XYZ file of C-alpha atoms in Angstrom:
331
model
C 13.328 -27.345 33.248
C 10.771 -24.370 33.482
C 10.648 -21.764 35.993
C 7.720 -21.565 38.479
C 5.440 -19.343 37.006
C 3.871 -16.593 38.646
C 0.862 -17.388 41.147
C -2.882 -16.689 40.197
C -3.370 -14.024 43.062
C -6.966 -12.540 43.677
C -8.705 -10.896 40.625
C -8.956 -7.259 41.348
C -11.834 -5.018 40.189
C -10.041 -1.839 39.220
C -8.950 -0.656 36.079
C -5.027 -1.549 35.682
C -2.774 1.126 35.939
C -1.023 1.500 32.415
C 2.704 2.424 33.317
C 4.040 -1.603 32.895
C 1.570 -2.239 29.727
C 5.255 -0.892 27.445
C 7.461 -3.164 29.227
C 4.774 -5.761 28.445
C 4.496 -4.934 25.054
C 8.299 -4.978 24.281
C 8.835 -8.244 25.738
C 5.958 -9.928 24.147
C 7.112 -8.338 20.712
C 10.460 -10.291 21.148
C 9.902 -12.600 23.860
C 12.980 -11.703 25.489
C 13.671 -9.880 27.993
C 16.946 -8.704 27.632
C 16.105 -7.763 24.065
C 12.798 -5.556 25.370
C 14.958 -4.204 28.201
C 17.681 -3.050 25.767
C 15.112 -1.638 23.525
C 13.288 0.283 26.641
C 17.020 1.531 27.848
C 16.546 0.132 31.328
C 17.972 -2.714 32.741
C 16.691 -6.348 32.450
C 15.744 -6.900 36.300
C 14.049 -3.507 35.963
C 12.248 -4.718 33.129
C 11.114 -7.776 34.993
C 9.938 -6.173 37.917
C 7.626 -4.294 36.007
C 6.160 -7.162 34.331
C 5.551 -9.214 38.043
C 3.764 -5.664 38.993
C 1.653 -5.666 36.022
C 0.854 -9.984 36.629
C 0.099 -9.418 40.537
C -2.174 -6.228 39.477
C -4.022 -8.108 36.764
C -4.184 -11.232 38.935
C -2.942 -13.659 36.290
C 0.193 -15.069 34.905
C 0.984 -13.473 31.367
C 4.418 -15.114 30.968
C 5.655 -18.497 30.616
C 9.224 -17.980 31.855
C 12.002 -20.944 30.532
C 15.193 -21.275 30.858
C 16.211 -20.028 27.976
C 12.737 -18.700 26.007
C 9.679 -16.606 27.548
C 5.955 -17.276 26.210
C 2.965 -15.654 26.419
C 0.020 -17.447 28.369
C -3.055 -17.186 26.816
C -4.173 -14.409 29.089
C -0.949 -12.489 27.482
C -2.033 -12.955 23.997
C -5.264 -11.501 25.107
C -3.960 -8.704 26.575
C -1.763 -7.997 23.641
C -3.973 -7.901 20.836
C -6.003 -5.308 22.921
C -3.026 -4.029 23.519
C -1.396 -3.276 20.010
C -3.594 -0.625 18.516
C -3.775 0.862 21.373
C -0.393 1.909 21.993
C -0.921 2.345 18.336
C -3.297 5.095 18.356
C -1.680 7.010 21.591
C 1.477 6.862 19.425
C -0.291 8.059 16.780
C -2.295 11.220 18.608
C 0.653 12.072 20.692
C 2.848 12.612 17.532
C -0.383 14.655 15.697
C -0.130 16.922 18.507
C 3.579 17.452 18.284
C 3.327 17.924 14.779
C 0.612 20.213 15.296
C 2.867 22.438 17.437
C 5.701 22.373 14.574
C 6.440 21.743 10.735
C 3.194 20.699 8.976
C 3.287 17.350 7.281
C 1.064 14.916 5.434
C 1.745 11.606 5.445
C 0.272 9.350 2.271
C -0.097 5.620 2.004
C -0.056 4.221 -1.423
C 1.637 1.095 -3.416
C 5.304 1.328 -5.244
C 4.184 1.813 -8.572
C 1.653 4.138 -8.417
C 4.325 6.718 -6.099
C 7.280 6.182 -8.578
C 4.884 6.000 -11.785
C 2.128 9.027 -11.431
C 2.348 10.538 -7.697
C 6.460 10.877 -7.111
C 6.788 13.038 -10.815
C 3.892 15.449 -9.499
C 5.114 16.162 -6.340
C 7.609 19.106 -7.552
C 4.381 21.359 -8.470
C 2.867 20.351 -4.893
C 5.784 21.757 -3.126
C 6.214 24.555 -5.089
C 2.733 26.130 -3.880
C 2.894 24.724 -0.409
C 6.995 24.999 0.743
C 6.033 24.588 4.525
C 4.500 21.546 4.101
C 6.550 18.189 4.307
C 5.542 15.189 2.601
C 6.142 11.796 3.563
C 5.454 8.758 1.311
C 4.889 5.062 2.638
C 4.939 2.730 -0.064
C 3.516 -0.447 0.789
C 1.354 -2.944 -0.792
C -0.477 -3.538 2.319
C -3.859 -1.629 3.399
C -3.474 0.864 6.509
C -6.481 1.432 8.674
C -7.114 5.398 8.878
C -8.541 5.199 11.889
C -5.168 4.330 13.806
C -2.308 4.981 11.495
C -0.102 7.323 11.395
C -1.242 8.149 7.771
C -3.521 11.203 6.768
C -4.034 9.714 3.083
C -3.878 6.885 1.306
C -4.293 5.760 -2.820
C -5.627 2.802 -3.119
C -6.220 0.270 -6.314
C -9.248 -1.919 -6.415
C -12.864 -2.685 -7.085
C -15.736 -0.646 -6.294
C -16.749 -2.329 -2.707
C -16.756 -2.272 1.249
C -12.939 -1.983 1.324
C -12.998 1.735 0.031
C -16.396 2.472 1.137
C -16.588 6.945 1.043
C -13.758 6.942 -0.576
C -13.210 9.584 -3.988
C -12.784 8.198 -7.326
C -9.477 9.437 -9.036
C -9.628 7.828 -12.149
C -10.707 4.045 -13.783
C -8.450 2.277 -15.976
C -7.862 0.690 -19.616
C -5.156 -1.349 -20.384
C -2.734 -0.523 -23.809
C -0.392 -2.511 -25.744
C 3.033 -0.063 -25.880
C 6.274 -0.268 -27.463
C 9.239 2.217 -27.409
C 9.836 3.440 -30.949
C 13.158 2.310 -31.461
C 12.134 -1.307 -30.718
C 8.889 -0.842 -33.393
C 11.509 0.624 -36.050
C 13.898 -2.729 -35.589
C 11.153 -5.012 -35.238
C 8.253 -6.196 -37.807
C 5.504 -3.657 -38.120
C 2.342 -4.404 -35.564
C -1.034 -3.184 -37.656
C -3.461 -6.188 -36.163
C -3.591 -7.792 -32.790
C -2.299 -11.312 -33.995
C 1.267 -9.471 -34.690
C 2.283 -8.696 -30.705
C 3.568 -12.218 -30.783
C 6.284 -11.807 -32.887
C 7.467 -10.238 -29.649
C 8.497 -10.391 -26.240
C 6.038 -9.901 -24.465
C 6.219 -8.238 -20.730
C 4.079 -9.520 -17.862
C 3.648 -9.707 -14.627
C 4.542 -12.707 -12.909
C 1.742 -13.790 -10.991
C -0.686 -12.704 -13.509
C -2.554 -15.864 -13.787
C -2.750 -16.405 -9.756
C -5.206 -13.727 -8.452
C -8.479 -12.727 -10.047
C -7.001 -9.398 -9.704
C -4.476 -9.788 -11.784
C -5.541 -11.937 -14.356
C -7.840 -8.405 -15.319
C -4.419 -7.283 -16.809
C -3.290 -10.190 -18.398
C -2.311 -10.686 -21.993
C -3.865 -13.590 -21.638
C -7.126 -11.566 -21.286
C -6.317 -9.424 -24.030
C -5.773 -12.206 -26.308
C -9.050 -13.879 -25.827
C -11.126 -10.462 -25.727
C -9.455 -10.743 -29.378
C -10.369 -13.818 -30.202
C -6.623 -14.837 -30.610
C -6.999 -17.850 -27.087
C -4.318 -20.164 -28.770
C -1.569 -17.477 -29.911
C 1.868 -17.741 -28.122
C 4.133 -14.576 -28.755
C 8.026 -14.829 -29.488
C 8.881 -15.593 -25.449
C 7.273 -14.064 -22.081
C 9.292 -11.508 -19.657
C 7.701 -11.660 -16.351
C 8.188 -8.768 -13.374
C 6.827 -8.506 -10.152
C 5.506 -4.926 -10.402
C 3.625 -2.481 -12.845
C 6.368 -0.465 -12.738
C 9.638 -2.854 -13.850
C 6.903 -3.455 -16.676
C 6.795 -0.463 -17.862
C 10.392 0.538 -17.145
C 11.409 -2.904 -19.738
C 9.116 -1.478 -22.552
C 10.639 1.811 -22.305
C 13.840 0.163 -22.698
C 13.091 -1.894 -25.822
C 12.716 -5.373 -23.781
C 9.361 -5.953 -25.572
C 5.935 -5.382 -25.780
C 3.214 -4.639 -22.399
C -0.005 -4.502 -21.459
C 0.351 -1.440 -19.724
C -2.074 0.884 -17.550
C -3.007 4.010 -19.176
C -3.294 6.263 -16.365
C 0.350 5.053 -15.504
C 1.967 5.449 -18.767
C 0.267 8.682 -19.745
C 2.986 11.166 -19.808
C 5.344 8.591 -21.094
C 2.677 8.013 -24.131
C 2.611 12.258 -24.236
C 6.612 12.418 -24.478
C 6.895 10.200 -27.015
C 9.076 7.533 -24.853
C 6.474 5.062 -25.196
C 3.693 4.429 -28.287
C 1.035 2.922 -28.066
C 0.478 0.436 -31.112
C -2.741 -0.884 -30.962
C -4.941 2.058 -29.705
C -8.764 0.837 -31.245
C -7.815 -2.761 -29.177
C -7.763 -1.201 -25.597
C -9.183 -3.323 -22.729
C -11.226 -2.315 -20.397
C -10.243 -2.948 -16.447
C -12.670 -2.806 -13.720
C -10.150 -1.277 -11.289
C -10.470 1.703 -9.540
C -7.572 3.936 -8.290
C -9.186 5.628 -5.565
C -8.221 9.029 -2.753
C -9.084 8.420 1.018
C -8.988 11.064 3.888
C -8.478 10.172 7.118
C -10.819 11.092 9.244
C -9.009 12.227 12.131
C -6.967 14.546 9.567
C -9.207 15.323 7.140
C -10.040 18.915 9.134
C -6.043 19.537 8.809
C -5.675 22.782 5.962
C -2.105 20.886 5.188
C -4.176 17.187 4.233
C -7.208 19.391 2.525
C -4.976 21.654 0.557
C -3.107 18.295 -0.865
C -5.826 15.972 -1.223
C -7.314 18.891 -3.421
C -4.321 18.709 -5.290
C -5.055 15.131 -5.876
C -7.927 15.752 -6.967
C -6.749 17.968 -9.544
C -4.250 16.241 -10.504
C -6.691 12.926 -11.168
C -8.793 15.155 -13.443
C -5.811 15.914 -15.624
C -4.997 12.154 -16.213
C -8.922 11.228 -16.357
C -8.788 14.408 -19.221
C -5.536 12.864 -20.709
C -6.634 9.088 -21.123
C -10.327 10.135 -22.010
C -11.915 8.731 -18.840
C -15.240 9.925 -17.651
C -16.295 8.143 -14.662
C -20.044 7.116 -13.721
C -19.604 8.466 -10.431
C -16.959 10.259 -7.537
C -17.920 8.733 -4.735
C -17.568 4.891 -3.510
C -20.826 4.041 -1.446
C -20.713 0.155 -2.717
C -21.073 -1.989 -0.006
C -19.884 -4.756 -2.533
């Protein structure tokens, strides 16, 4: 049997004081108060109280209290998705400023395999110029809005469009078939495009799902070679660019790999690349975005000009010249 719920009192007219809006937020988050109230180190009637004070000052119920389970009314949901970036972006300003008083730091949003594969093994030369700055690196695969974020930076992988509107070109992309040397030496000799299926071939696994993916496909490359019907030796399927690469380099098989990604392995010698007049052509874009409540920062200027320099090595070492810097596509 529920609880009464909170009466609708009078609507006020004046802004809502913001000292219960936490409280709020932490119990809406888990829908519980004791969980919010251990989170917020106070106690749970504490925690209550503040809620009732925040109701009877907005003039509407925002909690469904249970016996055993709390819900948000519909005013509540309201409330918190107005709510959420807003906390969000005090969080966010209040720890610029402390960070502005201490240690400088830039903070960089990008995907796994692009920090472990190009960014992470360039980072030594970073520091070595710049010692007092710190560097932190959040790997995710989903996109962070600048504007709110606690992120100065972020690399980012996709077509020219709206989604990376202003944002500076690092380098495009071409896709080559690569083998490590030992496996080529113990295998049969690949001098024609028809001969990658006398291997294993490496994939990823949801290559054939997304538009986006199907770009790097072997499936792609097979057609572009007029080979639709070939099936190679057997298929080894990973969920990232990365475990790709890291199979070929053990002598798992054969991939379809991304040349600005496997550029220094192709310059060590760890990988070869077997097939180099049947590249294919991707229209993906790896891209550099600035934050523009950072951008002013020396710290994010100094390394987003590293970037920059860095991208114009690997455009130099995988013979890519681009059409243009700058992404004004509204797509």
């Amino acid at each position: 049997m529920s609880k009464a719920s909170p009466s609708i009192t009078h609507l006020r007219t004046r802004p809502v004081a913001v000292g219960h809006l936490r409280a709020f937020e932490a119990v809406a988050r888990h829908l519980n108060f004791r969980a919010a109230s251990e989170e917020l180190a106070l106690t749970q009637s504490a925690v209550s109280r503040q809620i009732q004070s925040l109701e009877d000052e907005i003039g509407v119920p925002l909690f469904l209290r249970h016996t055993r389970a709390v819900e948000l009314t519909s005013a509540g949901s309201q409330l918190l998705r107005t709510l959420l970036p807003t906390l969000e972006r005090l969080d966010s300003t209040v720890r610029q400023i402390r960070q502005s008083a201490g240690r400088k730091s830039v903070a960089i949003t990008t995907w796994a395999s692009f920090a472990s594969m190009w960014l992470i093994p360039r980072l030594e030369a970073f520091q070595r110029s710049h010692p007092d700055i710190d560097i932190r690196i959040d790997a995710t695969d989903t996109a962070v809005d600048l504007e709110t974020a606690d992120i100065d930076l972020a690399l980012r992988y996709s077509l020219p469009g709206a989604s990376v509107r202003g944002a500076q070109r690092l380098f495009g992309e071409q896709l080559a078939v690569v083998a490590s040397p030992w496996l080529l030496k113990s295998g049969q000799p690949i001098r024609k495009p028809a001969d990658v299926a006398k291997f294993t071939l490496i994939e990823a696994g949801d290559a054939h799902r997304t538009q986006h993916m199907e770009w790097l496909s072997w499936r792609r490359w097979f057609e572009t070679q007029g080979l639709s019907n070939v099936e190679p030796k057997r298929w080894l399927y990973f969920n990232y660019a990365h475990q790709i690469v890291q199979a070929a380099l053990t002598g798992q098989g054969v991939a379809l790999a991304r040349m600005p990604l496997i550029a220094d392995s192709l310059a060590s010698g760890d990988l070869v690349e077997v097939l180099p007049g049947f590249r294919l052509d991707s229209p993906l874009v790896y891209w550099l975005l600035v934050g523009p409540r950072t951008a002013h920062r020396p710290e994010v200027k100094a390394f987003s000009d590293w970037l920059v320099g860095e991208a114009s090595r690997t455009r130099h070492t995988v013979g890519d010249i681009p059409d243009t810097d700058l992404c004004d596509d509204l797509g």
